[in-house]
XYZ file of C-alpha atoms in Angstrom:
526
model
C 2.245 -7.810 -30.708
C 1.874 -8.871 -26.778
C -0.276 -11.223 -26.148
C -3.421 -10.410 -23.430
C -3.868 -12.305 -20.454
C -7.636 -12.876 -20.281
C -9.915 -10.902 -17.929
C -12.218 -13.344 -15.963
C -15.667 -11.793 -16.770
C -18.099 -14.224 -18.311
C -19.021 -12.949 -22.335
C -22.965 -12.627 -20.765
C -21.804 -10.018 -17.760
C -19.634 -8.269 -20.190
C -22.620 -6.336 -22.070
C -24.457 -5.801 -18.493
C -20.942 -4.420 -16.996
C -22.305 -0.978 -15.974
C -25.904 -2.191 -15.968
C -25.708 -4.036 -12.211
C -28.600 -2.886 -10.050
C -27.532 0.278 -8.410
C -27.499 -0.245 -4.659
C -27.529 3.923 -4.096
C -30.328 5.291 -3.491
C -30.586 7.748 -6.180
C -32.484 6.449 -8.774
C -30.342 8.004 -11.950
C -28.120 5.324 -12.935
C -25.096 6.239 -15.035
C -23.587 3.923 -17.650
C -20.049 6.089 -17.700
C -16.856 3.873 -16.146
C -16.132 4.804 -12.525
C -14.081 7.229 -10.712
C -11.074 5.724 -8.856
C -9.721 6.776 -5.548
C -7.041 4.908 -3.961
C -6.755 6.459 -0.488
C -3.193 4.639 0.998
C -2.215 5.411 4.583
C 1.545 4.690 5.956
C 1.727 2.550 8.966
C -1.571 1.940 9.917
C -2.335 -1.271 11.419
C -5.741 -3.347 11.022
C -7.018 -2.033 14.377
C -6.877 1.695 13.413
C -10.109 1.386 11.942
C -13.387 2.027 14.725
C -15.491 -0.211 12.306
C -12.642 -2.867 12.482
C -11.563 -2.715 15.969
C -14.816 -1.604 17.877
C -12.091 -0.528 21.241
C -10.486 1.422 19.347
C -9.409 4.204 21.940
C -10.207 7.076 19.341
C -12.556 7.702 16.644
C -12.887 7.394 12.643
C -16.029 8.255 11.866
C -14.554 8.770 7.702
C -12.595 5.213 7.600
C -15.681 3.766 9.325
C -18.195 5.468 6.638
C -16.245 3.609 3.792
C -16.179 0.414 5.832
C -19.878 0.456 6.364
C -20.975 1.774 3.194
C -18.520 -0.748 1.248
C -16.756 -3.707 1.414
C -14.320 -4.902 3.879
C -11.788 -7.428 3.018
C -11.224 -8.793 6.448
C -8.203 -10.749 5.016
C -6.392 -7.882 3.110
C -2.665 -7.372 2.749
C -0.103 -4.890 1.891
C 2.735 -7.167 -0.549
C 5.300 -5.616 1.980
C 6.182 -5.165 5.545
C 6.910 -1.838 4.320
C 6.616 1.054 2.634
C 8.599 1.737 -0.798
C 7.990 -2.260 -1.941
C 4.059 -2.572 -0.975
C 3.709 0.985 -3.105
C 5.247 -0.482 -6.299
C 3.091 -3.497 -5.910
C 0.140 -1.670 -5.230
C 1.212 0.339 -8.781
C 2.191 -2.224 -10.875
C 0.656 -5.832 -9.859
C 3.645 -7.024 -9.279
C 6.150 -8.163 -6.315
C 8.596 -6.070 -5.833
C 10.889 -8.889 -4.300
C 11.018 -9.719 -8.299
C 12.887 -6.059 -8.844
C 16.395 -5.175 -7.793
C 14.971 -4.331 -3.944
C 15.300 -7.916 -2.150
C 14.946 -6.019 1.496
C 14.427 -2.315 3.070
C 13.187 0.463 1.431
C 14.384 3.153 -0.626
C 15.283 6.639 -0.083
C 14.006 9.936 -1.786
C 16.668 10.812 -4.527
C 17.340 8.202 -6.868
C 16.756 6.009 -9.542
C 13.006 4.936 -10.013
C 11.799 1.657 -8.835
C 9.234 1.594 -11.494
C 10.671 -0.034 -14.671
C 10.605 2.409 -17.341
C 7.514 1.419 -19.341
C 6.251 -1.088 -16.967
C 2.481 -0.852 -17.030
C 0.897 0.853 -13.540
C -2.764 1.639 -12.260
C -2.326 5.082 -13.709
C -0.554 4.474 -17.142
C -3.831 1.411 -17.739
C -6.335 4.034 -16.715
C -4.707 6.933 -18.544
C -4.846 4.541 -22.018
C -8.046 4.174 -21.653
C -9.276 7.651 -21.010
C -8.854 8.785 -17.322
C -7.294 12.045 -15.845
C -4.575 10.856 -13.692
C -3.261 12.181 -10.816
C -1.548 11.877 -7.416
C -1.362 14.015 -4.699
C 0.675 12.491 -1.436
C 3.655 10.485 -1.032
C 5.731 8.827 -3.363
C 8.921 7.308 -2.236
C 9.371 5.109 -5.063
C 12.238 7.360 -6.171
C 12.996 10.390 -8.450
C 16.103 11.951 -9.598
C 17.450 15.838 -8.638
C 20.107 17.322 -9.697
C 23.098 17.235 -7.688
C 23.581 15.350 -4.478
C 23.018 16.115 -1.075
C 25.238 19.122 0.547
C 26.881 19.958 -2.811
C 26.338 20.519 -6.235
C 21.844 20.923 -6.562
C 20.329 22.465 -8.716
C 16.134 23.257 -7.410
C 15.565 25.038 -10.660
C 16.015 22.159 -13.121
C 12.999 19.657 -13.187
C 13.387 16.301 -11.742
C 13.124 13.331 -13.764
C 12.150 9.363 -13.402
C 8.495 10.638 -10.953
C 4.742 10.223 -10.801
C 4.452 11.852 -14.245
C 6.753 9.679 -16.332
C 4.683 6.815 -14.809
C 1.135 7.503 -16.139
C 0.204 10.566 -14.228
C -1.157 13.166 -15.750
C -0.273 15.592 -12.536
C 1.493 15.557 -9.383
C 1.709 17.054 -6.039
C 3.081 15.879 -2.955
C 6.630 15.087 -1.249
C 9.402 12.883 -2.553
C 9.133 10.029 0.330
C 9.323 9.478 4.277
C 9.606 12.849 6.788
C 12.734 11.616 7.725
C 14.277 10.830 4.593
C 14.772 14.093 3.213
C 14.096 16.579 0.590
C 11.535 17.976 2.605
C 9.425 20.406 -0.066
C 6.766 20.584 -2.149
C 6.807 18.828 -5.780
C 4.538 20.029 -8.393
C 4.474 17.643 -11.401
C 8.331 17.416 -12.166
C 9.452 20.961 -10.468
C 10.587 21.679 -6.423
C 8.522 24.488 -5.488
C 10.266 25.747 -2.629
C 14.624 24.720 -2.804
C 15.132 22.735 0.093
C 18.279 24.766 0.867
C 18.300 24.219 4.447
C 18.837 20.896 6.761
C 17.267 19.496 9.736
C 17.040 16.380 11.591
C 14.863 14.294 14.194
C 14.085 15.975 17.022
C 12.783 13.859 20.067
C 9.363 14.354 20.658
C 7.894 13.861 24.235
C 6.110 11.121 23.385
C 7.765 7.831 23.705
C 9.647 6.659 20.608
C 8.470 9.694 18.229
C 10.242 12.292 17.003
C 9.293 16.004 14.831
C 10.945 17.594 11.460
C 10.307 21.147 13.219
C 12.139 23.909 13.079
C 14.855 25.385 13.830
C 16.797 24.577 10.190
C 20.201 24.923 9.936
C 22.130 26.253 6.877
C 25.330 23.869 6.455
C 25.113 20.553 5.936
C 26.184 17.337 8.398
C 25.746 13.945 8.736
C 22.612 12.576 10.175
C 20.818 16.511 8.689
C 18.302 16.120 5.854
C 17.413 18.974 3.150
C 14.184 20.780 3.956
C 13.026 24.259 2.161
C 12.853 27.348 5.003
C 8.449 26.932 3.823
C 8.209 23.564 4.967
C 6.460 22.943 8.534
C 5.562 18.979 9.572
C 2.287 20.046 10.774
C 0.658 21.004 8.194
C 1.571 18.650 5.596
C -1.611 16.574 5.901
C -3.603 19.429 5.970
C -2.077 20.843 2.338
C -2.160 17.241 0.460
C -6.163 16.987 1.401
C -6.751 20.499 -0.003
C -4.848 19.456 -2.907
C -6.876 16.058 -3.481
C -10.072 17.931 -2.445
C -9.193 20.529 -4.812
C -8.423 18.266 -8.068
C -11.550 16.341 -7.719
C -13.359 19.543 -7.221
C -12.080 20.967 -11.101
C -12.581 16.773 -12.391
C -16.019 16.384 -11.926
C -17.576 18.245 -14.284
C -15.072 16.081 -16.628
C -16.013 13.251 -14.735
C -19.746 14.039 -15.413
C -19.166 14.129 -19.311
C -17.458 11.183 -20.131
C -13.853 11.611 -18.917
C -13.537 9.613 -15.453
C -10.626 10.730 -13.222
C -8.072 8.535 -10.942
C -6.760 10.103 -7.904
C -4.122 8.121 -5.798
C -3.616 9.899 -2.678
C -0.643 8.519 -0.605
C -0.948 10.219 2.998
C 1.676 10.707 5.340
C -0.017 9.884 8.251
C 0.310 7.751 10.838
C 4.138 7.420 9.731
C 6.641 9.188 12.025
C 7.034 12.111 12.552
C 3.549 12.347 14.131
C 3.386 16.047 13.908
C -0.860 16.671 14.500
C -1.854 19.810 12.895
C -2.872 22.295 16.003
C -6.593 21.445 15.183
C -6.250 17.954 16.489
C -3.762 17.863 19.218
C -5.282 16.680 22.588
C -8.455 15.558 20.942
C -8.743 11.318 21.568
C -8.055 9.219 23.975
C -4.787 7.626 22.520
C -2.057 10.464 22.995
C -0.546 12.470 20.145
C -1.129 8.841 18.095
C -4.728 8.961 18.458
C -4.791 12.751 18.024
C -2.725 12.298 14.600
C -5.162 9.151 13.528
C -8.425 11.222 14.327
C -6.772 14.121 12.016
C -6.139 11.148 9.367
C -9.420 10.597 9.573
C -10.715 14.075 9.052
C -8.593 14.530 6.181
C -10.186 11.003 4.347
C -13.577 12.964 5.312
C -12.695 15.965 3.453
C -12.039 13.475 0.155
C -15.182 11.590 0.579
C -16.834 15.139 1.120
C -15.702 16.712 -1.818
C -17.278 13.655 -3.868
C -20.732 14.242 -2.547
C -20.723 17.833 -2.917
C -19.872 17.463 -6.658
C -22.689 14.815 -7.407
C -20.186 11.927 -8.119
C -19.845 10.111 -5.076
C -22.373 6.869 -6.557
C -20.340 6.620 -9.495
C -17.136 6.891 -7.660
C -14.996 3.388 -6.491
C -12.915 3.981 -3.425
C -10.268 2.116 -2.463
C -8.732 2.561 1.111
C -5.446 0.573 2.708
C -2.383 0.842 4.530
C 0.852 0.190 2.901
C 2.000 -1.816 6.127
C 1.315 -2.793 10.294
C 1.396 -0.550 12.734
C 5.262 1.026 14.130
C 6.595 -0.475 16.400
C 5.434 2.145 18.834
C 2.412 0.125 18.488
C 3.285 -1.493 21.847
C 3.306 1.963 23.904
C -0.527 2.633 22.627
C -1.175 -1.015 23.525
C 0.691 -0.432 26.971
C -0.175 3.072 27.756
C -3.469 3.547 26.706
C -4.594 -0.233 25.821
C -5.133 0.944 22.238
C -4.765 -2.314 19.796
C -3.454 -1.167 16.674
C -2.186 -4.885 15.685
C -5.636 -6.069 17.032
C -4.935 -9.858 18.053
C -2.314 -10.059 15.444
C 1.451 -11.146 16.547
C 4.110 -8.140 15.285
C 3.964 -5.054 13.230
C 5.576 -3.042 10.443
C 8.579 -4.680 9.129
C 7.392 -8.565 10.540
C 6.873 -11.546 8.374
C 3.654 -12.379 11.020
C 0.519 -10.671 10.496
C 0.972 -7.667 12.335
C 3.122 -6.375 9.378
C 0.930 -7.028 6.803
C -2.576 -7.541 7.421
C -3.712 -4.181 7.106
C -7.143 -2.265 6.464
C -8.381 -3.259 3.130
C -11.852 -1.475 2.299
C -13.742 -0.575 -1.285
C -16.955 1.473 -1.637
C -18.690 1.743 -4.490
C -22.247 2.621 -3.875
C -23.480 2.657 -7.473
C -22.243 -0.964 -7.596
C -20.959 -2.647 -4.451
C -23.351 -3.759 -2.074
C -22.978 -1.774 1.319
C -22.069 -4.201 4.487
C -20.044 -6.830 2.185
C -17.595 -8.775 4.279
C -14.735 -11.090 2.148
C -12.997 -13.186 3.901
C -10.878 -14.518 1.168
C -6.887 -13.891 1.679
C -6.066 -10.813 -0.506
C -3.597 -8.795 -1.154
C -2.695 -4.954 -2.802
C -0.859 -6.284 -5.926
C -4.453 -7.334 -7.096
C -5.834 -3.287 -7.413
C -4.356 -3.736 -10.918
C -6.056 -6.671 -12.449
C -9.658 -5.310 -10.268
C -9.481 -2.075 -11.658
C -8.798 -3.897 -15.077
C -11.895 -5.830 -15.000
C -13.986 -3.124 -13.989
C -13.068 -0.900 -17.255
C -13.097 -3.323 -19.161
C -9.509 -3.660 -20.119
C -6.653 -6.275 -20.929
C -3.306 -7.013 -18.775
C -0.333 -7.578 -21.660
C 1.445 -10.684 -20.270
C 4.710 -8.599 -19.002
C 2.162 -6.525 -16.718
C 0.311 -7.489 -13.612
C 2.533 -10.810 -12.956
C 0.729 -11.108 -9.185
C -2.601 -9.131 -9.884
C -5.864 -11.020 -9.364
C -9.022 -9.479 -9.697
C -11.415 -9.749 -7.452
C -14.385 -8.351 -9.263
C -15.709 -11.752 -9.334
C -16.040 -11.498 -5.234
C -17.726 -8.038 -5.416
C -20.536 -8.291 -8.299
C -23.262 -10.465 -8.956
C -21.443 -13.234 -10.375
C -20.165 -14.554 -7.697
C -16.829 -16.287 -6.580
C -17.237 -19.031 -9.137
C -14.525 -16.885 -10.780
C -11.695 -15.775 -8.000
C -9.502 -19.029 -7.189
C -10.205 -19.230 -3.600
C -6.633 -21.298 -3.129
C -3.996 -18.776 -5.430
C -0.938 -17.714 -3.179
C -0.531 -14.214 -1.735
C 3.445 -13.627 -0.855
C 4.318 -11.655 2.445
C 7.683 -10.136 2.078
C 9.599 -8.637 5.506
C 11.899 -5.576 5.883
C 14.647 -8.453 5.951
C 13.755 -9.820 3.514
C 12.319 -12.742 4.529
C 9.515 -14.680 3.083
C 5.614 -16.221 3.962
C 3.457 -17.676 1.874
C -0.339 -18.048 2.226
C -2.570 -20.906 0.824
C -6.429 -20.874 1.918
C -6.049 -20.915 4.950
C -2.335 -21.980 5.794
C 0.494 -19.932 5.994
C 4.487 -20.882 6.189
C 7.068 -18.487 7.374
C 10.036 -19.209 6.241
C 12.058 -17.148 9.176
C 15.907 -17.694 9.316
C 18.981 -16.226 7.269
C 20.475 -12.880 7.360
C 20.873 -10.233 4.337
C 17.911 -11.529 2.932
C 19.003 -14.794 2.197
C 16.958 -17.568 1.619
C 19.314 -20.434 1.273
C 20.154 -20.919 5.443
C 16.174 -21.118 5.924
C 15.279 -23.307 3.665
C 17.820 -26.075 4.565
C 16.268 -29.199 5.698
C 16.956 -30.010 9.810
C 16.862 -32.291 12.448
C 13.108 -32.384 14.364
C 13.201 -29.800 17.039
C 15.222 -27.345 14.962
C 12.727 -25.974 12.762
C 13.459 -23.031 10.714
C 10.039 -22.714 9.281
C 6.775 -22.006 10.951
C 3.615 -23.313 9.478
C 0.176 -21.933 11.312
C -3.751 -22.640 10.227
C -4.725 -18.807 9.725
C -8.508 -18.960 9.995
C -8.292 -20.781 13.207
C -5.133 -18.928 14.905
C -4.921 -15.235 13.469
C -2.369 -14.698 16.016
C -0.006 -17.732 15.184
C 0.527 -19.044 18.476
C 0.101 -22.769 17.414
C 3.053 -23.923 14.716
C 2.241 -26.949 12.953
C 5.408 -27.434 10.716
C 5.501 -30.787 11.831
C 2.348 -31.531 12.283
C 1.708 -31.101 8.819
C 4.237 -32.244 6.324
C 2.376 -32.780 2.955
C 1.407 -28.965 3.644
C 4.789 -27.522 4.227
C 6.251 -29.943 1.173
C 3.316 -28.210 -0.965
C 3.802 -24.778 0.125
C 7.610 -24.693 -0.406
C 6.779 -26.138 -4.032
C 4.482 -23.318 -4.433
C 6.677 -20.686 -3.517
C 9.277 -22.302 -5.636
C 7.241 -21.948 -8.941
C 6.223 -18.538 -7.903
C 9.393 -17.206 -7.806
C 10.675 -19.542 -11.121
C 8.236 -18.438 -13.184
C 8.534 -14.686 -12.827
C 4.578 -14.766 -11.962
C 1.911 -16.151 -9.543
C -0.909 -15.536 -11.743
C -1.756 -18.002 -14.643
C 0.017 -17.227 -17.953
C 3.488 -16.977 -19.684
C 6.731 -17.367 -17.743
C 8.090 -13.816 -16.896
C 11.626 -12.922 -16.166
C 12.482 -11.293 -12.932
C 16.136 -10.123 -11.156
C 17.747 -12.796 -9.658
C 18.544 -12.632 -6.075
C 20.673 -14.474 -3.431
C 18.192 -16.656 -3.011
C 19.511 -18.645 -6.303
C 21.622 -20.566 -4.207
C 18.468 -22.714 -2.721
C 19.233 -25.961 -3.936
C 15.249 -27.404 -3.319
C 14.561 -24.317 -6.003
C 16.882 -25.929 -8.724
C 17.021 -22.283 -9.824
């Protein structure tokens, strides 16, 4: 039998779980575990919020509703400087740096990152009596039949998705625009063959591109497969009707005893931004702006649908990005002195902040009180262990290695529970490691391929290969202190050392993980 890692809630708050004052205004409590909504944008930096970044040159009246009805984690972070790593760690609790994927991202058709069996939000949830679903973008992986320009097969299901790892139902697109296999899935079946192929098309906007039409029917290099159905535009548009409509035909489920989870993985800001024809021309921030407002409008429609069907108090809502900003970040900045980094140095794919400190909101209104600001340094590989201690549940020890709950910052107990100094790992497109302490962060910068072992080399003064900066008093690390502060750096490369050694940064049994090139690091004694 596994043994249980321990859930911090105090024996005494256990029977008065769902018995917190309500902080809604309707006076009907419920004593019924919560809804869940995870609402996960792609590329959206920490100053695409109005309620975060108050210049923001367009608006998000939707994002801002969660923000001021909720909590905002002003120090929240994706695990990843991009997109398929941050999503399995926002799944599973875990790293993925400790997985096969040391750098980059994944494509559409393949292998799954997900470890079969490996425990995930959805497989916990669904165990202990949730619908499941997801409706939005996976690219995490799945297997077709076949291989690109010869040999598929659309009619035979697909195999290693959403639904072999805990969801009950799925509906959405295999991965990026631009990475192909551009269709509609529908649990584990294409619904439209993607039996033509396309590829970027410039875009008149600086550094963006479309997925439009015209398709082309033979196949070449550089062409992606797209169905003849499939238009860019209005891919937004049919992933919120599909969220809206599976809450709307959960709720009266939800209302009886049978809480639903609904991870919806947008596609939006990511390139291609292809605005629906509602939107275009409507902010003050070009087509960006124009395709953030429709963002925004689509999160409306979910929190919408949860009013409209009574559940909205009993309802926790979740809403972050799974990286920074593009880099066409710098042409909003430029152009229309839009700050999508804010005052944060870099964007997606960086080790600095810009590529990871993201939105990171919760609302809960039957629970959470509304205005909450946590300025604790957090990160998206501790949904898992929340969501956990919310139901109620147990983490087996080969689950959740880098989970930490932070129900103990959001209820009435207080932060006597959340260690205030546990590391959060930042991970780069490279690569390339961080790691954050309180309030210190090192970077640990040089090395190609991913390697660790040329960075972590000791050198002469004046030839550092690290960078060490004092977060809470320079967000945009302008000041490095690596040798300023040498009991810090000698800690925080210790730290990072038994993190990655012990398969785990959470307390508890030693976990194995797939070794990398960085066992060469002689300091790790690996």
């Amino acid at each position: 039998m596994l043994k249980l890692r321990s859930i911090t809630i105090a024996i005494v708050f256990c029977g008065a779980l769902f018995c917190i004052c309500s902080c809604s205004s309707n006076p009907e409590k419920t004593n019924s575990k919560p809804n869940i909504v995870i609402i996960y944008t792609d590329d959206q930096g920490y100053g695409d919020v109005g309620a975060l970044n108050p210049d923001a040159k367009f608006k998000t009246p939707n994002m801002d509703r969660i923000a001021n009805e909720g909590v905002v984690f002003t120090d929240g972070h994706s695990s990843d400087a991009v997109c398929t790593p941050s999503r399995y760690s926002l799944l599973t609790g875990r790293y993925s740096w400790r997985t096969s994927l040391k750098k980059g991202v994944l494509r559409a058709d393949g292998p799954c990152l997900i470890e079969k069996d490996r425990m995930t939000i959805a497989s916990l949830l669904k165990e202990n009596g949730y619908n499941t679903a997801m409706v939005g973008k996976w690219h995490l992986q799945m297997e077709f039949e076949g291989k690109v320009g010869k040999n598929r097969d659309w009619s035979k299901p697909f195999t290693d998705g959403p639904i072999e790892k805990g969801f009950d139902y799925f509906f959405g697109i295999a991965a990026s625009m631009n990475y192909g296999i551009l269709t509609y899935l529908e649990n584990d079946q294409v619904i439209d063959p993607p039996v033509l192929y396309t590829k970027k098309k410039m875009d008149v906007t600086p550094r963006t591109y479309r997925m439009t039409p015209p398709y082309q029917a033979e196949h070449q290099r550089g062409y992606v497969e797209v169905a003849p159905s499939f238009n860019d535009e209005y891919v937004l548009e049919t992933l919120a009707d599909k969220a809206v409509e599976y809450i709307n035909t959960s709720a009266d489920d939800a209302k009886n005893g049978k809480p639903f989870f609904l991870y919806f993985p947008m596609t939006s800001p990511h390139l291609p931004h292809c605005t629906h024809p509602d939107f275009q021309g409507r902010s003050n921030c070009g087509n960006y702006g124009d395709f953030m407002e429709e963002t925004d409008y689509r999160v409306g429609q979910v929190l919408d649908a949860l009013k409209e069907n009574g559940i909205e108090d009993n309802t926790l809502v979740i809403y972050s990005s799974d990286n920074g900003a593009e880099t066409n970040y710098v042409y909003q900045r430029d152009t229309f002195q839009h700050y999508s980094a804010l005052n944060f140095k870099g964007g997606k794919r960086d080790i600095y902040e810009g590529g990871h400190h993201v939105p990171f909101l919760m609302r809960w209104p039957e629970k959470f009180t509304a205005g909450q600001k946590i300025d604790h340094p957090v990160c998206q590989s501790d949904y898992l262990a929340t969501i956990a201690d919310i139901i109620g549940a147990d983490i087996p020890e080969n689950a959740g290695e880098d989970s930490y709950s932070l129900y103990p910052l959001l209820n009435s107990e207080g932060p006597d529970d959340y260690d205030e100094n546990r590391p959060v790992i930042h991970h780069s497109f490279t690569g390339h490691f961080s790691i954050r302490e309180g309030d210190w962060k090192l970077n640990l910068l040089r090395g190609s391929g991913g390697s660790l072992e040329p960075v972590l080399l000791e050198v002469e003064p004046g030839e550092a290969v690290y960078e060490l900066y004092n977060i809470a008093k320079d967000p945009s690390e302008t000041k490095n202190q690596y040798f300023e502060h040498p009991e810090i750096v000698a800690r925080l490369k210790q730290k990072i050392t038994e993190v990655i050694k012990n398969g785990r940064s959470t307390p508890g049994t030693p976990q194995d993980y797939v070794k990398g090139n960085w066992e060469q690091v002689t300091w790790m004694n690996l």
